């Protein structure tokens, strides 16, 4: 039986709010500008322990990332933009250290859109950055998970093979495959399942045809094109047993909390079905 969880963000969401949704598992996102002091880590560690809450992943994000459309993502997200690559590597290692102080065994991020062509100018540089993150995380006993969706499953698999690190894994987000138009998510999950260490339960609809670079529309869980029951069933059959972390990225916080609650309820209903 699966446990629902929630993907939530420090400095935006309180642990109290997350616990009020009735979950005891989740993934914590660290905003790019957040100061990662010993005191902050100690405060989180104590709060998690007193709530009996288990974090499965700590996510890194970076200042200057823009998710407005696909060209903006390609230009600004993860390790592909050359100007911020070194600083974002340093930040990711700091997030790994922060996660270690919380006792969390996995870190993750969007590394950006992996190009189809392994001969692309930035491909080898990003591969080397990912190796450095993996090697640092390994010293803390952590895996490093790449979020899916900004490239087709086959391209991601090829890249992971080129990085060649045993602790490099996948955080599978079925909605991203749809929002970025990179492939049917259930087929992608079947292909990637052996590497999946954590998941987002997020929903969405495909980009409108004929609009270059447009992303699809994110939807509350169960209201989009993923087919959540089939997604959960596929995870189970693939042997995945981790928590199902509901994710909702809309700007309106009230709407977001309502949709996170709805997503948790939907997963509990599927569990009973
Ligand atoms: Mg996600």
PDB file of C-alpha atoms and ligand atoms in Angstrom:
ATOM      1  CA  UNK A   1       0.000   0.000   0.000  1.00  0.00           C
ATOM      2  CA  UNK A   2       1.280   3.460  -0.914  1.00  0.00           C
ATOM      3  CA  UNK A   3       1.591   6.381   1.488  1.00  0.00           C
ATOM      4  CA  UNK A   4       0.664   9.789   0.129  1.00  0.00           C
ATOM      5  CA  UNK A   5       3.211  12.562   0.583  1.00  0.00           C
ATOM      6  CA  UNK A   6       3.572  16.199  -0.419  1.00  0.00           C
ATOM      7  CA  UNK A   7       6.207  18.168  -2.319  1.00  0.00           C
ATOM      8  CA  UNK A   8       6.519  21.430  -0.368  1.00  0.00           C
ATOM      9  CA  UNK A   9       8.827  24.454  -0.156  1.00  0.00           C
ATOM     10  CA  UNK A  10      10.733  25.991   2.735  1.00  0.00           C
ATOM     11  CA  UNK A  11       9.881  29.704   3.204  1.00  0.00           C
ATOM     12  CA  UNK A  12       6.547  29.154   1.390  1.00  0.00           C
ATOM     13  CA  UNK A  13       4.858  26.256   3.192  1.00  0.00           C
ATOM     14  CA  UNK A  14       4.877  25.462   6.896  1.00  0.00           C
ATOM     15  CA  UNK A  15       5.402  21.914   8.101  1.00  0.00           C
ATOM     16  CA  UNK A  16       2.242  22.440  10.153  1.00  0.00           C
ATOM     17  CA  UNK A  17       0.230  23.090   6.964  1.00  0.00           C
ATOM     18  CA  UNK A  18       1.697  19.976   5.319  1.00  0.00           C
ATOM     19  CA  UNK A  19       0.904  17.800   8.358  1.00  0.00           C
ATOM     20  CA  UNK A  20      -2.657  19.219   8.387  1.00  0.00           C
ATOM     21  CA  UNK A  21      -3.136  17.485   4.998  1.00  0.00           C
ATOM     22  CA  UNK A  22      -2.816  14.185   6.844  1.00  0.00           C
ATOM     23  CA  UNK A  23       0.561  13.125   5.446  1.00  0.00           C
ATOM     24  CA  UNK A  24       3.757  12.130   7.236  1.00  0.00           C
ATOM     25  CA  UNK A  25       6.047  11.895   4.196  1.00  0.00           C
ATOM     26  CA  UNK A  26       7.244  14.480   1.760  1.00  0.00           C
ATOM     27  CA  UNK A  27       9.926  16.230  -0.229  1.00  0.00           C
ATOM     28  CA  UNK A  28      11.306  19.611   0.783  1.00  0.00           C
ATOM     29  CA  UNK A  29      12.224  22.200  -1.846  1.00  0.00           C
ATOM     30  CA  UNK A  30      14.896  24.727  -0.921  1.00  0.00           C
ATOM     31  CA  UNK A  31      14.448  28.107  -2.649  1.00  0.00           C
ATOM     32  CA  UNK A  32      17.580  29.342  -4.404  1.00  0.00           C
ATOM     33  CA  UNK A  33      18.014  32.339  -2.131  1.00  0.00           C
ATOM     34  CA  UNK A  34      17.517  30.575   1.205  1.00  0.00           C
ATOM     35  CA  UNK A  35      20.454  30.744   3.625  1.00  0.00           C
ATOM     36  CA  UNK A  36      21.541  27.245   4.647  1.00  0.00           C
ATOM     37  CA  UNK A  37      22.916  27.788   8.136  1.00  0.00           C
ATOM     38  CA  UNK A  38      23.528  25.227  10.876  1.00  0.00           C
ATOM     39  CA  UNK A  39      20.747  26.897  12.879  1.00  0.00           C
ATOM     40  CA  UNK A  40      18.263  26.499   9.996  1.00  0.00           C
ATOM     41  CA  UNK A  41      19.174  22.823   9.632  1.00  0.00           C
ATOM     42  CA  UNK A  42      18.837  22.264  13.389  1.00  0.00           C
ATOM     43  CA  UNK A  43      15.422  23.961  13.402  1.00  0.00           C
ATOM     44  CA  UNK A  44      14.139  21.800  10.516  1.00  0.00           C
ATOM     45  CA  UNK A  45      15.557  18.642  12.048  1.00  0.00           C
ATOM     46  CA  UNK A  46      13.820  19.294  15.377  1.00  0.00           C
ATOM     47  CA  UNK A  47      10.511  20.227  13.696  1.00  0.00           C
ATOM     48  CA  UNK A  48      10.534  17.087  11.528  1.00  0.00           C
ATOM     49  CA  UNK A  49      11.332  14.869  14.514  1.00  0.00           C
ATOM     50  CA  UNK A  50       8.607  16.368  16.689  1.00  0.00           C
ATOM     51  CA  UNK A  51       6.033  15.999  13.878  1.00  0.00           C
ATOM     52  CA  UNK A  52       7.117  12.412  13.145  1.00  0.00           C
ATOM     53  CA  UNK A  53       7.590  13.508   9.547  1.00  0.00           C
ATOM     54  CA  UNK A  54       9.940  11.747   7.103  1.00  0.00           C
ATOM     55  CA  UNK A  55      11.586  13.683   4.288  1.00  0.00           C
ATOM     56  CA  UNK A  56      12.500  11.429   1.386  1.00  0.00           C
ATOM     57  CA  UNK A  57      14.146  14.118  -0.761  1.00  0.00           C
ATOM     58  CA  UNK A  58      15.576  17.616  -0.519  1.00  0.00           C
ATOM     59  CA  UNK A  59      15.223  19.556  -3.794  1.00  0.00           C
ATOM     60  CA  UNK A  60      17.543  22.305  -4.960  1.00  0.00           C
ATOM     61  CA  UNK A  61      16.339  25.265  -7.049  1.00  0.00           C
ATOM     62  CA  UNK A  62      18.341  28.253  -8.261  1.00  0.00           C
ATOM     63  CA  UNK A  63      17.891  32.019  -8.540  1.00  0.00           C
ATOM     64  CA  UNK A  64      17.083  33.154 -12.079  1.00  0.00           C
ATOM     65  CA  UNK A  65      15.150  30.076 -13.215  1.00  0.00           C
ATOM     66  CA  UNK A  66      12.195  30.900 -15.497  1.00  0.00           C
ATOM     67  CA  UNK A  67       9.439  28.362 -16.248  1.00  0.00           C
ATOM     68  CA  UNK A  68       7.309  30.671 -18.491  1.00  0.00           C
ATOM     69  CA  UNK A  69       7.671  28.527 -21.626  1.00  0.00           C
ATOM     70  CA  UNK A  70       9.984  25.874 -23.067  1.00  0.00           C
ATOM     71  CA  UNK A  71      12.593  28.291 -24.544  1.00  0.00           C
ATOM     72  CA  UNK A  72      12.735  30.111 -21.166  1.00  0.00           C
ATOM     73  CA  UNK A  73      13.325  26.785 -19.379  1.00  0.00           C
ATOM     74  CA  UNK A  74      16.050  25.793 -21.859  1.00  0.00           C
ATOM     75  CA  UNK A  75      17.710  29.203 -21.378  1.00  0.00           C
ATOM     76  CA  UNK A  76      17.514  29.452 -17.586  1.00  0.00           C
ATOM     77  CA  UNK A  77      16.979  26.154 -15.734  1.00  0.00           C
ATOM     78  CA  UNK A  78      19.501  23.851 -14.084  1.00  0.00           C
ATOM     79  CA  UNK A  79      23.097  23.346 -15.164  1.00  0.00           C
ATOM     80  CA  UNK A  80      22.771  24.145 -18.882  1.00  0.00           C
ATOM     81  CA  UNK A  81      23.098  27.958 -18.703  1.00  0.00           C
ATOM     82  CA  UNK A  82      26.926  28.341 -18.748  1.00  0.00           C
ATOM     83  CA  UNK A  83      27.076  31.625 -16.785  1.00  0.00           C
ATOM     84  CA  UNK A  84      25.495  30.227 -13.625  1.00  0.00           C
ATOM     85  CA  UNK A  85      26.805  26.656 -13.866  1.00  0.00           C
ATOM     86  CA  UNK A  86      29.665  26.966 -11.380  1.00  0.00           C
ATOM     87  CA  UNK A  87      27.577  28.840  -8.798  1.00  0.00           C
ATOM     88  CA  UNK A  88      24.716  26.350  -9.099  1.00  0.00           C
ATOM     89  CA  UNK A  89      27.116  23.448  -8.615  1.00  0.00           C
ATOM     90  CA  UNK A  90      28.386  25.051  -5.383  1.00  0.00           C
ATOM     91  CA  UNK A  91      24.790  25.604  -4.268  1.00  0.00           C
ATOM     92  CA  UNK A  92      23.804  21.992  -5.024  1.00  0.00           C
ATOM     93  CA  UNK A  93      26.696  20.674  -2.937  1.00  0.00           C
ATOM     94  CA  UNK A  94      25.537  22.972  -0.104  1.00  0.00           C
ATOM     95  CA  UNK A  95      21.988  21.562  -0.433  1.00  0.00           C
ATOM     96  CA  UNK A  96      23.475  18.060  -0.222  1.00  0.00           C
ATOM     97  CA  UNK A  97      25.274  19.052   3.009  1.00  0.00           C
ATOM     98  CA  UNK A  98      22.055  20.593   4.354  1.00  0.00           C
ATOM     99  CA  UNK A  99      20.088  17.425   3.524  1.00  0.00           C
ATOM    100  CA  UNK A 100      22.765  15.348   5.266  1.00  0.00           C
ATOM    101  CA  UNK A 101      22.324  17.441   8.443  1.00  0.00           C
ATOM    102  CA  UNK A 102      18.603  16.595   8.248  1.00  0.00           C
ATOM    103  CA  UNK A 103      19.425  12.901   7.753  1.00  0.00           C
ATOM    104  CA  UNK A 104      17.861  12.809   4.250  1.00  0.00           C
ATOM    105  CA  UNK A 105      19.224  10.176   1.857  1.00  0.00           C
ATOM    106  CA  UNK A 106      18.305  11.764  -1.489  1.00  0.00           C
ATOM    107  CA  UNK A 107      18.695  15.142  -3.166  1.00  0.00           C
ATOM    108  CA  UNK A 108      17.195  16.211  -6.489  1.00  0.00           C
ATOM    109  CA  UNK A 109      16.813  19.069  -8.957  1.00  0.00           C
ATOM    110  CA  UNK A 110      15.890  19.976 -12.507  1.00  0.00           C
ATOM    111  CA  UNK A 111      19.223  19.939 -14.365  1.00  0.00           C
ATOM    112  CA  UNK A 112      17.619  21.604 -17.423  1.00  0.00           C
ATOM    113  CA  UNK A 113      16.762  20.333 -20.901  1.00  0.00           C
ATOM    114  CA  UNK A 114      19.242  17.571 -21.834  1.00  0.00           C
ATOM    115  CA  UNK A 115      19.952  17.903 -25.589  1.00  0.00           C
ATOM    116  CA  UNK A 116      19.261  14.952 -27.904  1.00  0.00           C
ATOM    117  CA  UNK A 117      22.756  15.364 -29.331  1.00  0.00           C
ATOM    118  CA  UNK A 118      25.489  14.191 -26.958  1.00  0.00           C
ATOM    119  CA  UNK A 119      27.899  16.275 -29.065  1.00  0.00           C
ATOM    120  CA  UNK A 120      26.074  19.502 -28.023  1.00  0.00           C
ATOM    121  CA  UNK A 121      28.459  22.186 -26.702  1.00  0.00           C
ATOM    122  CA  UNK A 122      27.145  22.028 -23.104  1.00  0.00           C
ATOM    123  CA  UNK A 123      26.501  18.274 -22.823  1.00  0.00           C
ATOM    124  CA  UNK A 124      29.919  17.197 -21.525  1.00  0.00           C
ATOM    125  CA  UNK A 125      30.134  20.151 -19.110  1.00  0.00           C
ATOM    126  CA  UNK A 126      26.757  19.288 -17.576  1.00  0.00           C
ATOM    127  CA  UNK A 127      27.672  15.587 -17.439  1.00  0.00           C
ATOM    128  CA  UNK A 128      30.782  16.565 -15.454  1.00  0.00           C
ATOM    129  CA  UNK A 129      28.769  18.761 -13.065  1.00  0.00           C
ATOM    130  CA  UNK A 130      26.324  15.899 -12.449  1.00  0.00           C
ATOM    131  CA  UNK A 131      29.265  13.573 -11.727  1.00  0.00           C
ATOM    132  CA  UNK A 132      30.576  16.064  -9.142  1.00  0.00           C
ATOM    133  CA  UNK A 133      27.156  16.276  -7.476  1.00  0.00           C
ATOM    134  CA  UNK A 134      26.852  12.466  -7.456  1.00  0.00           C
ATOM    135  CA  UNK A 135      30.304  11.996  -5.943  1.00  0.00           C
ATOM    136  CA  UNK A 136      29.643  14.609  -3.248  1.00  0.00           C
ATOM    137  CA  UNK A 137      26.201  13.136  -2.458  1.00  0.00           C
ATOM    138  CA  UNK A 138      27.691   9.636  -2.303  1.00  0.00           C
ATOM    139  CA  UNK A 139      29.967  10.753   0.534  1.00  0.00           C
ATOM    140  CA  UNK A 140      26.779  11.525   2.501  1.00  0.00           C
ATOM    141  CA  UNK A 141      25.251   8.179   1.450  1.00  0.00           C
ATOM    142  CA  UNK A 142      22.754  10.066  -0.736  1.00  0.00           C
ATOM    143  CA  UNK A 143      21.356   9.464  -4.191  1.00  0.00           C
ATOM    144  CA  UNK A 144      21.035  12.349  -6.638  1.00  0.00           C
ATOM    145  CA  UNK A 145      17.732  12.243  -8.532  1.00  0.00           C
ATOM    146  CA  UNK A 146      17.049  13.999 -11.830  1.00  0.00           C
ATOM    147  CA  UNK A 147      13.529  15.316 -12.344  1.00  0.00           C
ATOM    148  CA  UNK A 148      11.931  13.969 -15.532  1.00  0.00           C
ATOM    149  CA  UNK A 149      10.136  15.702 -18.316  1.00  0.00           C
ATOM    150  CA  UNK A 150      12.373  18.297 -19.904  1.00  0.00           C
ATOM    151  CA  UNK A 151      13.597  15.672 -22.391  1.00  0.00           C
ATOM    152  CA  UNK A 152      12.253  12.323 -23.667  1.00  0.00           C
ATOM    153  CA  UNK A 153      12.895   9.205 -21.540  1.00  0.00           C
ATOM    154  CA  UNK A 154      15.440   7.814 -24.015  1.00  0.00           C
ATOM    155  CA  UNK A 155      17.516  11.016 -23.937  1.00  0.00           C
ATOM    156  CA  UNK A 156      17.505  10.992 -20.126  1.00  0.00           C
ATOM    157  CA  UNK A 157      18.541   7.321 -20.086  1.00  0.00           C
ATOM    158  CA  UNK A 158      21.397   8.008 -22.502  1.00  0.00           C
ATOM    159  CA  UNK A 159      22.598  10.916 -20.349  1.00  0.00           C
ATOM    160  CA  UNK A 160      22.436   8.860 -17.146  1.00  0.00           C
ATOM    161  CA  UNK A 161      24.483   6.155 -18.877  1.00  0.00           C
ATOM    162  CA  UNK A 162      27.082   8.772 -19.871  1.00  0.00           C
ATOM    163  CA  UNK A 163      27.308  10.145 -16.307  1.00  0.00           C
ATOM    164  CA  UNK A 164      27.939   6.590 -15.115  1.00  0.00           C
ATOM    165  CA  UNK A 165      27.391   6.956 -11.365  1.00  0.00           C
ATOM    166  CA  UNK A 166      25.606   4.294  -9.284  1.00  0.00           C
ATOM    167  CA  UNK A 167      23.792   6.840  -7.079  1.00  0.00           C
ATOM    168  CA  UNK A 168      22.315   8.773 -10.022  1.00  0.00           C
ATOM    169  CA  UNK A 169      18.565   8.157 -10.018  1.00  0.00           C
ATOM    170  CA  UNK A 170      15.261   9.643 -11.219  1.00  0.00           C
ATOM    171  CA  UNK A 171      12.473  11.617  -9.589  1.00  0.00           C
ATOM    172  CA  UNK A 172       9.640  10.749 -11.965  1.00  0.00           C
ATOM    173  CA  UNK A 173       7.074  13.488 -12.613  1.00  0.00           C
ATOM    174  CA  UNK A 174       4.403  12.242 -15.051  1.00  0.00           C
ATOM    175  CA  UNK A 175       2.885  15.686 -15.617  1.00  0.00           C
ATOM    176  CA  UNK A 176       6.178  17.142 -16.838  1.00  0.00           C
ATOM    177  CA  UNK A 177       6.320  14.630 -19.699  1.00  0.00           C
ATOM    178  CA  UNK A 178       2.952  16.049 -20.808  1.00  0.00           C
ATOM    179  CA  UNK A 179       3.583  19.748 -20.042  1.00  0.00           C
ATOM    180  CA  UNK A 180       6.842  19.726 -22.037  1.00  0.00           C
ATOM    181  CA  UNK A 181       5.421  17.392 -24.691  1.00  0.00           C
ATOM    182  CA  UNK A 182       8.314  14.939 -24.234  1.00  0.00           C
ATOM    183  CA  UNK A 183       6.372  11.688 -24.274  1.00  0.00           C
ATOM    184  CA  UNK A 184       3.507   9.599 -22.960  1.00  0.00           C
ATOM    185  CA  UNK A 185       4.247   9.327 -19.215  1.00  0.00           C
ATOM    186  CA  UNK A 186       3.152   5.736 -18.549  1.00  0.00           C
ATOM    187  CA  UNK A 187       5.364   4.394 -21.352  1.00  0.00           C
ATOM    188  CA  UNK A 188       8.217   6.599 -20.075  1.00  0.00           C
ATOM    189  CA  UNK A 189       7.730   5.266 -16.531  1.00  0.00           C
ATOM    190  CA  UNK A 190       7.856   1.666 -17.754  1.00  0.00           C
ATOM    191  CA  UNK A 191      11.152   2.465 -19.482  1.00  0.00           C
ATOM    192  CA  UNK A 192      12.700   4.377 -16.547  1.00  0.00           C
ATOM    193  CA  UNK A 193      11.230   2.446 -13.588  1.00  0.00           C
ATOM    194  CA  UNK A 194      14.434   0.653 -12.489  1.00  0.00           C
ATOM    195  CA  UNK A 195      16.044   4.066 -11.843  1.00  0.00           C
ATOM    196  CA  UNK A 196      13.065   5.755 -10.174  1.00  0.00           C
ATOM    197  CA  UNK A 197      13.766   6.485  -6.513  1.00  0.00           C
ATOM    198  CA  UNK A 198      10.982   9.027  -5.883  1.00  0.00           C
ATOM    199  CA  UNK A 199       7.908  10.411  -7.636  1.00  0.00           C
ATOM    200  CA  UNK A 200       5.763  13.480  -7.996  1.00  0.00           C
ATOM    201  CA  UNK A 201       2.045  12.988  -8.401  1.00  0.00           C
ATOM    202  CA  UNK A 202       1.196  15.971 -10.577  1.00  0.00           C
ATOM    203  CA  UNK A 203      -1.266  16.309 -13.451  1.00  0.00           C
ATOM    204  CA  UNK A 204      -1.544  18.394 -16.580  1.00  0.00           C
ATOM    205  CA  UNK A 205      -2.697  18.709 -20.170  1.00  0.00           C
ATOM    206  CA  UNK A 206      -0.606  18.635 -23.354  1.00  0.00           C
ATOM    207  CA  UNK A 207       0.571  21.870 -25.020  1.00  0.00           C
ATOM    208  CA  UNK A 208      -1.870  23.373 -27.524  1.00  0.00           C
ATOM    209  CA  UNK A 209      -0.935  22.197 -31.023  1.00  0.00           C
ATOM    210  CA  UNK A 210       0.719  24.712 -33.315  1.00  0.00           C
ATOM    211  CA  UNK A 211       2.023  27.093 -30.616  1.00  0.00           C
ATOM    212  CA  UNK A 212       5.814  26.913 -30.764  1.00  0.00           C
ATOM    213  CA  UNK A 213       7.500  26.576 -27.384  1.00  0.00           C
ATOM    214  CA  UNK A 214       4.277  26.695 -25.343  1.00  0.00           C
ATOM    215  CA  UNK A 215       4.018  24.447 -22.319  1.00  0.00           C
ATOM    216  CA  UNK A 216       0.897  22.512 -21.436  1.00  0.00           C
ATOM    217  CA  UNK A 217      -1.332  23.522 -18.524  1.00  0.00           C
ATOM    218  CA  UNK A 218      -0.828  22.058 -15.063  1.00  0.00           C
ATOM    219  CA  UNK A 219      -4.054  20.760 -13.476  1.00  0.00           C
ATOM    220  CA  UNK A 220      -5.114  19.552 -10.038  1.00  0.00           C
ATOM    221  CA  UNK A 221      -4.365  15.853  -9.562  1.00  0.00           C
ATOM    222  CA  UNK A 222      -6.929  13.686 -11.366  1.00  0.00           C
ATOM    223  CA  UNK A 223      -8.103  16.572 -13.611  1.00  0.00           C
ATOM    224  CA  UNK A 224      -5.404  16.333 -16.295  1.00  0.00           C
ATOM    225  CA  UNK A 225      -4.194  13.859 -18.914  1.00  0.00           C
ATOM    226  CA  UNK A 226      -1.818  11.691 -16.825  1.00  0.00           C
ATOM    227  CA  UNK A 227      -4.324   9.008 -15.806  1.00  0.00           C
ATOM    228  CA  UNK A 228      -3.365   8.884 -12.136  1.00  0.00           C
ATOM    229  CA  UNK A 229      -4.928   5.491 -11.376  1.00  0.00           C
ATOM    230  CA  UNK A 230      -2.908   3.928 -14.200  1.00  0.00           C
ATOM    231  CA  UNK A 231       0.210   5.804 -13.103  1.00  0.00           C
ATOM    232  CA  UNK A 232      -0.085   4.485  -9.541  1.00  0.00           C
ATOM    233  CA  UNK A 233      -0.848   0.977 -10.792  1.00  0.00           C
ATOM    234  CA  UNK A 234       2.224   1.075 -13.076  1.00  0.00           C
ATOM    235  CA  UNK A 235       4.429   2.190 -10.173  1.00  0.00           C
ATOM    236  CA  UNK A 236       3.161  -0.671  -8.037  1.00  0.00           C
ATOM    237  CA  UNK A 237       3.704  -3.274 -10.777  1.00  0.00           C
ATOM    238  CA  UNK A 238       7.228  -1.917 -11.334  1.00  0.00           C
ATOM    239  CA  UNK A 239       7.985  -2.615  -7.664  1.00  0.00           C
ATOM    240  CA  UNK A 240       8.075   1.015  -6.508  1.00  0.00           C
ATOM    241  CA  UNK A 241       7.027   1.364  -2.848  1.00  0.00           C
ATOM    242  CA  UNK A 242       7.975   4.927  -1.896  1.00  0.00           C
ATOM    243  CA  UNK A 243       5.528   7.683  -0.964  1.00  0.00           C
ATOM    244  CA  UNK A 244       3.424   9.348  -3.680  1.00  0.00           C
ATOM    245  CA  UNK A 245       4.287  13.020  -3.345  1.00  0.00           C
ATOM    246  CA  UNK A 246       1.504  15.289  -4.541  1.00  0.00           C
ATOM    247  CA  UNK A 247       2.891  18.382  -6.263  1.00  0.00           C
ATOM    248  CA  UNK A 248       1.004  21.523  -7.290  1.00  0.00           C
ATOM    249  CA  UNK A 249       2.800  24.564  -8.652  1.00  0.00           C
ATOM    250  CA  UNK A 250       0.098  27.191  -9.120  1.00  0.00           C
ATOM    251  CA  UNK A 251       0.927  30.707  -7.793  1.00  0.00           C
ATOM    252  CA  UNK A 252      -2.262  31.150  -5.745  1.00  0.00           C
ATOM    253  CA  UNK A 253      -1.357  29.658  -2.371  1.00  0.00           C
ATOM    254  CA  UNK A 254      -4.941  29.028  -1.225  1.00  0.00           C
ATOM    255  CA  UNK A 255      -5.762  27.231  -4.451  1.00  0.00           C
ATOM    256  CA  UNK A 256      -2.504  25.317  -4.155  1.00  0.00           C
ATOM    257  CA  UNK A 257      -3.200  24.076  -0.613  1.00  0.00           C
ATOM    258  CA  UNK A 258      -6.749  23.113  -1.595  1.00  0.00           C
ATOM    259  CA  UNK A 259      -5.418  21.149  -4.587  1.00  0.00           C
ATOM    260  CA  UNK A 260      -2.705  19.445  -2.507  1.00  0.00           C
ATOM    261  CA  UNK A 261      -5.428  18.353  -0.063  1.00  0.00           C
ATOM    262  CA  UNK A 262      -7.572  17.116  -2.979  1.00  0.00           C
ATOM    263  CA  UNK A 263      -4.607  15.193  -4.394  1.00  0.00           C
ATOM    264  CA  UNK A 264      -3.939  13.464  -1.063  1.00  0.00           C
ATOM    265  CA  UNK A 265      -7.642  12.518  -0.843  1.00  0.00           C
ATOM    266  CA  UNK A 266      -7.596  11.166  -4.391  1.00  0.00           C
ATOM    267  CA  UNK A 267      -4.567   8.965  -3.650  1.00  0.00           C
ATOM    268  CA  UNK A 268      -6.219   7.647  -0.478  1.00  0.00           C
ATOM    269  CA  UNK A 269      -9.361   6.834  -2.482  1.00  0.00           C
ATOM    270  CA  UNK A 270      -7.282   4.991  -5.101  1.00  0.00           C
ATOM    271  CA  UNK A 271      -5.615   3.051  -2.310  1.00  0.00           C
ATOM    272  CA  UNK A 272      -9.007   1.808  -1.140  1.00  0.00           C
ATOM    273  CA  UNK A 273     -10.286   1.028  -4.649  1.00  0.00           C
TER     274      UNK A 273
HETATM  275 MG1  LIG B   1       7.864  17.843 -10.310  1.00  0.00          MG
END
